mmCIF file with all atom_site columns, C-alpha atoms in Angstrom:
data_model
loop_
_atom_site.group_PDB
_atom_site.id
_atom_site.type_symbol
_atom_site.label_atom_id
_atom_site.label_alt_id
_atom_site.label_comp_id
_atom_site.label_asym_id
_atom_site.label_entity_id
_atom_site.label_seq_id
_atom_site.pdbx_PDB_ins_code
_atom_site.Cartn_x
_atom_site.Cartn_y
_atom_site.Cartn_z
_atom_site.occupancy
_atom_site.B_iso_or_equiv
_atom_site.pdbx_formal_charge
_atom_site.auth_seq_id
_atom_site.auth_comp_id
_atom_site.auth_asym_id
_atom_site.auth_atom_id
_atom_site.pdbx_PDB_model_num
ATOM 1   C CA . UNK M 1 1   ? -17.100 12.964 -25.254 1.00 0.00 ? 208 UNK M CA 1
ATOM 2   C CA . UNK M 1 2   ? -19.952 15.236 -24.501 1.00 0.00 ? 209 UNK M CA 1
ATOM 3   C CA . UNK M 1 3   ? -21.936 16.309 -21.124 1.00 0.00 ? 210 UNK M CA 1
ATOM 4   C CA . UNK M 1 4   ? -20.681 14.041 -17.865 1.00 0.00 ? 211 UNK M CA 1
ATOM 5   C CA . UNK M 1 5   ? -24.563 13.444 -17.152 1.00 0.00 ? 212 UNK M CA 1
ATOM 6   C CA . UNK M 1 6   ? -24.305 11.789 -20.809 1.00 0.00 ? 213 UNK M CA 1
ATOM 7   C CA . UNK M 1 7   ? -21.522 9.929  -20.322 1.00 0.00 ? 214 UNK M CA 1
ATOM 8   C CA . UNK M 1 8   ? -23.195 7.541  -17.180 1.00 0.00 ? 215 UNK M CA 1
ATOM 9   C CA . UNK M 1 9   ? -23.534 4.019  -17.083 1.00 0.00 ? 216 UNK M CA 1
ATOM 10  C CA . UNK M 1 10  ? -25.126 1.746  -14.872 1.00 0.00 ? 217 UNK M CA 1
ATOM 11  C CA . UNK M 1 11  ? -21.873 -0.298 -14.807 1.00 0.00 ? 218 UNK M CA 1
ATOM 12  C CA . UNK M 1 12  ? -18.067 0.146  -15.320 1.00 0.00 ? 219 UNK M CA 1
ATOM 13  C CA . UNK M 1 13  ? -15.679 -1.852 -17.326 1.00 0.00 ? 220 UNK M CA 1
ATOM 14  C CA . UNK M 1 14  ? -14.630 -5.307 -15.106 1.00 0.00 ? 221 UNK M CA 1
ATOM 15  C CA . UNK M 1 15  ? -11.284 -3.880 -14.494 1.00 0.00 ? 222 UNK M CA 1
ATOM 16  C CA . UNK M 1 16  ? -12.950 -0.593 -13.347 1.00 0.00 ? 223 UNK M CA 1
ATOM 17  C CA . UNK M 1 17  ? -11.306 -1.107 -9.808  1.00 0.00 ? 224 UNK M CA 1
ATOM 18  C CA . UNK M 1 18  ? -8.001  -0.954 -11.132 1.00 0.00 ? 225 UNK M CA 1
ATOM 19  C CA . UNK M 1 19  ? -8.178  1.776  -13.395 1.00 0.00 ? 226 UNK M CA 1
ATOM 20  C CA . UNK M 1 20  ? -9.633  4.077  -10.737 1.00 0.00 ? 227 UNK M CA 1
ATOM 21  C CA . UNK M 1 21  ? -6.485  2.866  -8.314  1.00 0.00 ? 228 UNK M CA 1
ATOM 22  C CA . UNK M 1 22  ? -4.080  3.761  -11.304 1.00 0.00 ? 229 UNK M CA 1
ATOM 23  C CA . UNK M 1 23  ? -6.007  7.443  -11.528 1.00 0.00 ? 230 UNK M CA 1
ATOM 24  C CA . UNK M 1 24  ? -5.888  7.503  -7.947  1.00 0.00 ? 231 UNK M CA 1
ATOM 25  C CA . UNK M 1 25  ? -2.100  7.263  -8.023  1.00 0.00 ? 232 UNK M CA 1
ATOM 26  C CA . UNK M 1 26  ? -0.973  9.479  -10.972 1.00 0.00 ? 233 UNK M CA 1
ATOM 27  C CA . UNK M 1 27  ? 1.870   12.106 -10.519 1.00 0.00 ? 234 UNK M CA 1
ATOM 28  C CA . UNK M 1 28  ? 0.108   15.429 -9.239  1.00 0.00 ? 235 UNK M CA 1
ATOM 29  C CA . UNK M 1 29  ? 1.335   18.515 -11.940 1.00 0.00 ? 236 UNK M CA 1
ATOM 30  C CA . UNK M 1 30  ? -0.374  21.154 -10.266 1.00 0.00 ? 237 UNK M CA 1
ATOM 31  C CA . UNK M 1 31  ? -2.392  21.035 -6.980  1.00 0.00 ? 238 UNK M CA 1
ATOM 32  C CA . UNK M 1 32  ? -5.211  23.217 -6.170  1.00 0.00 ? 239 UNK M CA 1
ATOM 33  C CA . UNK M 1 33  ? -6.937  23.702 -2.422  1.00 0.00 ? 240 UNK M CA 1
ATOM 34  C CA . UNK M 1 34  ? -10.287 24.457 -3.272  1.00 0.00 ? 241 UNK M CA 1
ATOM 35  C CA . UNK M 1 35  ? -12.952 21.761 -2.249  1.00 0.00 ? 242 UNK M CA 1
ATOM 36  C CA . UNK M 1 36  ? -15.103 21.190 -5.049  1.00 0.00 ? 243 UNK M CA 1
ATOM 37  C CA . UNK M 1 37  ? -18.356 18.849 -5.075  1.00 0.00 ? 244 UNK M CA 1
ATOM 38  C CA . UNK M 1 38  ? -19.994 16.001 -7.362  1.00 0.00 ? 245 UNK M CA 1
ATOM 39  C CA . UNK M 1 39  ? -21.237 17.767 -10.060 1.00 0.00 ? 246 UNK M CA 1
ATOM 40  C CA . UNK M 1 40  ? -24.130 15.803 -11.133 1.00 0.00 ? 247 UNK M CA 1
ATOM 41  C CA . UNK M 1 41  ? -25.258 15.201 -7.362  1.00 0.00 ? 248 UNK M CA 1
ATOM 42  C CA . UNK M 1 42  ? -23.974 18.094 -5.411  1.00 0.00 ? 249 UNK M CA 1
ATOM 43  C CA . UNK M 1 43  ? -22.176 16.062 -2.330  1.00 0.00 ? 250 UNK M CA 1
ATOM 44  C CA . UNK M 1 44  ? -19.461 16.065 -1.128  1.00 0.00 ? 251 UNK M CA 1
ATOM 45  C CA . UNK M 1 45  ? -17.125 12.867 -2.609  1.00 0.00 ? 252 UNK M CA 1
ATOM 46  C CA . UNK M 1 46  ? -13.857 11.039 -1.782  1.00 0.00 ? 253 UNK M CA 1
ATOM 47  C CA . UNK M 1 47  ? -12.060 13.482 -4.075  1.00 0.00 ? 254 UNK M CA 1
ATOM 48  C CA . UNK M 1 48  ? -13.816 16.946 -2.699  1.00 0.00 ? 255 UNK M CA 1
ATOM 49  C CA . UNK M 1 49  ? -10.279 18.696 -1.254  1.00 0.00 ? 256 UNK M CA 1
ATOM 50  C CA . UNK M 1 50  ? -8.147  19.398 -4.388  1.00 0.00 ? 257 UNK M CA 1
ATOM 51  C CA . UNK M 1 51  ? -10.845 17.995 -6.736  1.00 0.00 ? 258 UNK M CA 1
ATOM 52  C CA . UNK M 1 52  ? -9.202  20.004 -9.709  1.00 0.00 ? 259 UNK M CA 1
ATOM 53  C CA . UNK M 1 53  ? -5.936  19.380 -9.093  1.00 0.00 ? 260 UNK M CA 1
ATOM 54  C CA . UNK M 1 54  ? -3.862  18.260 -12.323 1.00 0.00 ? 261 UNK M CA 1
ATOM 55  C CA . UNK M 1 55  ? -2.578  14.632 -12.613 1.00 0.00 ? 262 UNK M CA 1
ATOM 56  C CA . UNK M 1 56  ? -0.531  13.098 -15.211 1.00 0.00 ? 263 UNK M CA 1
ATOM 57  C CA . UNK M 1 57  ? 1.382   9.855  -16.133 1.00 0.00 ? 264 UNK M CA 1
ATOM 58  C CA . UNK M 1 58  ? 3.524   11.610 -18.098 1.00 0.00 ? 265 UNK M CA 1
ATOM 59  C CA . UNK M 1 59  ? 0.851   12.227 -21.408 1.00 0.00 ? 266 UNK M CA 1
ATOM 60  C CA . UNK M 1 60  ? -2.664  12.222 -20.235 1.00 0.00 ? 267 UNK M CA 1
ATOM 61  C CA . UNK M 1 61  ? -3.727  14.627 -17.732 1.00 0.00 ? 268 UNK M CA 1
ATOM 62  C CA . UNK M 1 62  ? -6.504  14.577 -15.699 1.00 0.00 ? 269 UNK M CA 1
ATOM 63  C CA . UNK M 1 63  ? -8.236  16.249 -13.117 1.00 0.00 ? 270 UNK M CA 1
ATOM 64  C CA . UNK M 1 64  ? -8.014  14.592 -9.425  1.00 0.00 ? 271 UNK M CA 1
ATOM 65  C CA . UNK M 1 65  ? -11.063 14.097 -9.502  1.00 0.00 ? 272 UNK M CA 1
ATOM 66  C CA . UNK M 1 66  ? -12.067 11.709 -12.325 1.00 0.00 ? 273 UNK M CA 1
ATOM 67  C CA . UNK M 1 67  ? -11.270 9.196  -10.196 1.00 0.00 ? 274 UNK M CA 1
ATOM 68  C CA . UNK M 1 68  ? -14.425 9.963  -8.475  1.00 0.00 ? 275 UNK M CA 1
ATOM 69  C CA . UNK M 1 69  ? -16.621 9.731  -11.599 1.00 0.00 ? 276 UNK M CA 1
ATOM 70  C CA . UNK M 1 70  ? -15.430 6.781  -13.229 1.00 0.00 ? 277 UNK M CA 1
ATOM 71  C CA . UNK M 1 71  ? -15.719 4.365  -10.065 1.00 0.00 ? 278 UNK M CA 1
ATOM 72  C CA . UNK M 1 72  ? -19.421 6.156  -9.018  1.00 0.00 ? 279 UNK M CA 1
ATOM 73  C CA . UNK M 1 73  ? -20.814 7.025  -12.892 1.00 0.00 ? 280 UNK M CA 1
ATOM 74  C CA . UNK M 1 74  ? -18.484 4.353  -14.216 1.00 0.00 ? 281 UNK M CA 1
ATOM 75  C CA . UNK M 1 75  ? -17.923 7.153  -17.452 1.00 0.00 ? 282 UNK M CA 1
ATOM 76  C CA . UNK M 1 76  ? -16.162 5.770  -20.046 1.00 0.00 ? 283 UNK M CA 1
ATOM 77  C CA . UNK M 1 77  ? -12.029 6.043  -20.347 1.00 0.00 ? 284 UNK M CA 1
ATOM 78  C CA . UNK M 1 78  ? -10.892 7.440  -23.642 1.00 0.00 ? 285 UNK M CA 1
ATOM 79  C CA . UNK M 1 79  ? -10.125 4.018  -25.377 1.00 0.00 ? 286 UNK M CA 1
ATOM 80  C CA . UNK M 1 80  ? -6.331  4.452  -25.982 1.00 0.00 ? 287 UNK M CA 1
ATOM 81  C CA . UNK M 1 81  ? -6.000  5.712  -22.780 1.00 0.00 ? 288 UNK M CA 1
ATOM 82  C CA . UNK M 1 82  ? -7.425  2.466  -21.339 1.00 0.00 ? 289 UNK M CA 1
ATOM 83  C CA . UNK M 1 83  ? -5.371  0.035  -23.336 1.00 0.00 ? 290 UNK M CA 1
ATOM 84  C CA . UNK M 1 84  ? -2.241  2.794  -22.139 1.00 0.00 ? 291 UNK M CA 1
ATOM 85  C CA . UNK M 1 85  ? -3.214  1.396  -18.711 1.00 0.00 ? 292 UNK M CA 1
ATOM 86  C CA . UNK M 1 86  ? -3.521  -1.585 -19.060 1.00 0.00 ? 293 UNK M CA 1
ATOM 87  C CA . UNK M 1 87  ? -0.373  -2.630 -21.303 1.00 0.00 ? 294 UNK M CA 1
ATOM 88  C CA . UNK M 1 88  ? 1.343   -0.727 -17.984 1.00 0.00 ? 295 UNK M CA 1
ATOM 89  C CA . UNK M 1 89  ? -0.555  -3.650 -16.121 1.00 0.00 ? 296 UNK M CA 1
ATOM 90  C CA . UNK M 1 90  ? -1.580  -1.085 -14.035 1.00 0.00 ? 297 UNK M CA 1
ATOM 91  C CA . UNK M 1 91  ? 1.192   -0.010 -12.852 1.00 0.00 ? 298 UNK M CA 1
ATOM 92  C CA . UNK M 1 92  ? 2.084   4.256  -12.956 1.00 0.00 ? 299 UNK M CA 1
ATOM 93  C CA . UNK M 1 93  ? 5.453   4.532  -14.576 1.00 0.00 ? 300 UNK M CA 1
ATOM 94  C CA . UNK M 1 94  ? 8.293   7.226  -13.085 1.00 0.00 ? 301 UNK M CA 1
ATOM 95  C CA . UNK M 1 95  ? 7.526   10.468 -14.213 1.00 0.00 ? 302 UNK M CA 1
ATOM 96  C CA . UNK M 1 96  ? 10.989  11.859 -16.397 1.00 0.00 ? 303 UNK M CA 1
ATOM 97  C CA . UNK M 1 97  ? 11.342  14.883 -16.185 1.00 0.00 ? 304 UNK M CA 1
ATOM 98  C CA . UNK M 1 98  ? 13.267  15.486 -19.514 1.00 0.00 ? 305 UNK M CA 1
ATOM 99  C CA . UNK M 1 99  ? 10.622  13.689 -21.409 1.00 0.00 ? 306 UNK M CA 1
ATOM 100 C CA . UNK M 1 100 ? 7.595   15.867 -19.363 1.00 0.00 ? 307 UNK M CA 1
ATOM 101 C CA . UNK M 1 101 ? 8.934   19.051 -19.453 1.00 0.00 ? 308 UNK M CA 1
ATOM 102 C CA . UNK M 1 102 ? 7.594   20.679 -22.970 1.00 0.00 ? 309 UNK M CA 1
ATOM 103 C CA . UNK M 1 103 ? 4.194   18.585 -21.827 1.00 0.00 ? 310 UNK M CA 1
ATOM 104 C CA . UNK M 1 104 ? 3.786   20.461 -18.892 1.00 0.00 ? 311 UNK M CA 1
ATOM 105 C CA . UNK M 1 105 ? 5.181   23.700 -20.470 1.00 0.00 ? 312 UNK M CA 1
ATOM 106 C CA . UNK M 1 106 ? 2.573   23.162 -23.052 1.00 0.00 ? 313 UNK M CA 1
ATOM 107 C CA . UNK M 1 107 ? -0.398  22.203 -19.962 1.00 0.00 ? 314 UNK M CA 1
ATOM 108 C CA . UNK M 1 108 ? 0.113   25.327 -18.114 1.00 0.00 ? 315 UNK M CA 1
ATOM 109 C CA . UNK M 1 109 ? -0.255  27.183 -21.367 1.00 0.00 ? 316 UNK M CA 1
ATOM 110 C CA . UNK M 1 110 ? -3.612  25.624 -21.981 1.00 0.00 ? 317 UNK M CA 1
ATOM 111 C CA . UNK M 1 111 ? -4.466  26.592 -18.593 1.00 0.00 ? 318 UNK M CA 1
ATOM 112 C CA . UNK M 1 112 ? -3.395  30.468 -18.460 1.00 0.00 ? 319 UNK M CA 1
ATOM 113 C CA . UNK M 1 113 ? -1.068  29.525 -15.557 1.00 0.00 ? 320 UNK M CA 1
ATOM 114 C CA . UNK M 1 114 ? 1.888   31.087 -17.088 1.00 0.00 ? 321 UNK M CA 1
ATOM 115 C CA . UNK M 1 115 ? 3.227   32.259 -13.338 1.00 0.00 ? 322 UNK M CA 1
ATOM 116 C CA . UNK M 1 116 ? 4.539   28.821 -12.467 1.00 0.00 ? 323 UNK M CA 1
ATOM 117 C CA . UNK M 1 117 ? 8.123   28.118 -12.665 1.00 0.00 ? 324 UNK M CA 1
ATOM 118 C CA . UNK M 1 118 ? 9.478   25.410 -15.044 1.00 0.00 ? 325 UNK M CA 1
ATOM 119 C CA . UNK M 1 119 ? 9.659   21.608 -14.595 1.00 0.00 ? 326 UNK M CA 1
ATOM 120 C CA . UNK M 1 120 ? 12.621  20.033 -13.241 1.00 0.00 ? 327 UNK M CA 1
ATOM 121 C CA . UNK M 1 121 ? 14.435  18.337 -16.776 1.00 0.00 ? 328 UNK M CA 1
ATOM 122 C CA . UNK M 1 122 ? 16.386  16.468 -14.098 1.00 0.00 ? 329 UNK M CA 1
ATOM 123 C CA . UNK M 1 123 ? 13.990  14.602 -12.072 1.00 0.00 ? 330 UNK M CA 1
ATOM 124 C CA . UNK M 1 124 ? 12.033  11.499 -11.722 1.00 0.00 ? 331 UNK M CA 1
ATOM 125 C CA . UNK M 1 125 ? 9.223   11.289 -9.810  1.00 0.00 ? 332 UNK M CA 1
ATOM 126 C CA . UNK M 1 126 ? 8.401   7.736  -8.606  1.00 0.00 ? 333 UNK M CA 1
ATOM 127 C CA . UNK M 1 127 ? 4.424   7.103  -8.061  1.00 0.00 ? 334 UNK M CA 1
ATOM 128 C CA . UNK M 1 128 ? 3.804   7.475  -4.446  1.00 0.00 ? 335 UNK M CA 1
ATOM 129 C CA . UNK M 1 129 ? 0.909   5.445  -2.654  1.00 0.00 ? 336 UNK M CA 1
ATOM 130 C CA . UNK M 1 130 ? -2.585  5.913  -3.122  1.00 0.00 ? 337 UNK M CA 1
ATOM 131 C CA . UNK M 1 131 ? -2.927  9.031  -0.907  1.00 0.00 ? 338 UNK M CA 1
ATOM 132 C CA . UNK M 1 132 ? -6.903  9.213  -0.840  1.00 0.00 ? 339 UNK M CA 1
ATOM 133 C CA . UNK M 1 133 ? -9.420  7.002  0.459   1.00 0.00 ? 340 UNK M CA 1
ATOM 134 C CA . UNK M 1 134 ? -11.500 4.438  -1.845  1.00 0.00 ? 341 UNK M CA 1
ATOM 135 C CA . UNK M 1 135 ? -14.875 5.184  -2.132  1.00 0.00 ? 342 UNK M CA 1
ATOM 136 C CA . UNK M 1 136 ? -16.056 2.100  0.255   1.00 0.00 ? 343 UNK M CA 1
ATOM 137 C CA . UNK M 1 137 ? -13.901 3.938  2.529   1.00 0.00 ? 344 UNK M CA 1
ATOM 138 C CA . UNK M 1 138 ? -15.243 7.239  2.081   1.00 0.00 ? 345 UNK M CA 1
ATOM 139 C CA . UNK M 1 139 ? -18.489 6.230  2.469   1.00 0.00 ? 346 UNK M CA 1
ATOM 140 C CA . UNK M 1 140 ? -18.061 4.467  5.289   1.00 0.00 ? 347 UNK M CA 1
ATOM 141 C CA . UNK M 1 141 ? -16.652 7.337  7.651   1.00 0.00 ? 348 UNK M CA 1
ATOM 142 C CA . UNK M 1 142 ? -19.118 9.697  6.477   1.00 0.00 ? 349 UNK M CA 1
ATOM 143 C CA . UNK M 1 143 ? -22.091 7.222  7.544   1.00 0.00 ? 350 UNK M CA 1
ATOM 144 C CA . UNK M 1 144 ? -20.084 7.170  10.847  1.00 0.00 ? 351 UNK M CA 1
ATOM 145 C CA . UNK M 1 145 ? -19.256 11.056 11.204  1.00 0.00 ? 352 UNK M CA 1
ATOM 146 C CA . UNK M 1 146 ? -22.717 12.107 9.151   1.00 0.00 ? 353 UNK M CA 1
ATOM 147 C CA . UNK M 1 147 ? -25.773 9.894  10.992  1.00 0.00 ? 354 UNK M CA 1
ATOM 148 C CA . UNK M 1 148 ? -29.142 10.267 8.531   1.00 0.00 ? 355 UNK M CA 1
ATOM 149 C CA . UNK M 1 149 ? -31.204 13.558 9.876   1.00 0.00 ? 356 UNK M CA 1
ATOM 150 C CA . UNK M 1 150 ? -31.294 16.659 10.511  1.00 0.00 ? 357 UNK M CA 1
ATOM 151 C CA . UNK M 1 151 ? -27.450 17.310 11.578  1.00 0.00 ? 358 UNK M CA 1
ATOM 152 C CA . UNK M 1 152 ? -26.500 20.639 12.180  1.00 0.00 ? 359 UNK M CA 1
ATOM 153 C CA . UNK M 1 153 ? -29.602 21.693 10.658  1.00 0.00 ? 360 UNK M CA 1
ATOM 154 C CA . UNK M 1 154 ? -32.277 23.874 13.408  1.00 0.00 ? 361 UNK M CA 1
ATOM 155 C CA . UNK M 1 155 ? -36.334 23.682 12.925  1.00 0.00 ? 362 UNK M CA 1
ATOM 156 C CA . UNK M 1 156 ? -36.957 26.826 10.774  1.00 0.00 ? 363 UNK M CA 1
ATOM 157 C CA . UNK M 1 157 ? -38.847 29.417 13.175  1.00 0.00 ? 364 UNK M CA 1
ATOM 158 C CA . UNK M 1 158 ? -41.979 30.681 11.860  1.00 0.00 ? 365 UNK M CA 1
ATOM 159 C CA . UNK M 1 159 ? -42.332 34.289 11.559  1.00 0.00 ? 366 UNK M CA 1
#
């Protein structure tokens, strides 16, 4: 699809707010601790903790973090992912792990992460809540915990 900073719109599609949920909510394949920032702006987001963590539904995968763009950027969803979602009604299916396994054999390989042990051909995964904050919410607390100025930043002292 090209550049992100290409991809922005001024609006998002009208079911936007549901799609972002259903990203919000996907099954978690790998999970990473680093705390990554908006790329276009350079901020902190909603997303920041984990922000390239891998999520699936059991065929897409994306990163934790798209989430992020598509509700603030409103980028564009890959049309048959969209239509995925939506004949779902929203709603992310049980991740089987018989029918996952060669996906996430084959995602790992992609990824050079050849270290990690195999997928459990025996589970399912049910979706658990929405585990981060929405962006309304995010914002909020950082107005609260982050008042405009100069926080935590001194005068500089001439020399």
């Amino acid at each position: 699809m090209g550049p992100l900073h290409a991809q922005v719109r001024a609006s998002g599609e009208p079911d936007e707010a549901k799609l972002v949920e259903y990203l919000d909510v996907g099954h978690r394949v790998t999970d990473f601790m680093e705390a990554g920032f908006d790329v276009l702006t350079g901020e902190a987001h909603r997303h920041t903790p984990g922000c390239s963590s891998l999520v699936t539904y059991g065929f897409w995968v994306w990163r934790a973090d798209f989430a992020h763009y598509l509700e603030a950027y409103h980028v564009p969803l890959p049309g048959t992912f969209a239509t995925r979602v939506r004949g779902l009604n929203y709603r992310m299916p049980p991740l089987v792990g018989a029918d996952f396994a060669p996906l996430y054999e084959e995602i790992l390989d992609g990824f050079g992460m050849s270290g990690a042990g195999p997928w459990d051909r025996e589970s399912v995964r049910s979706p658990w809540p929405r585990l981060v904050p929405t962006r309304a919410e995010f914002l909020a607390r950082a107005r609260r915990e982050r008042p405009a100025g100069r926080w935590g930043k001194s005068p500089r002292k001439l020399r």
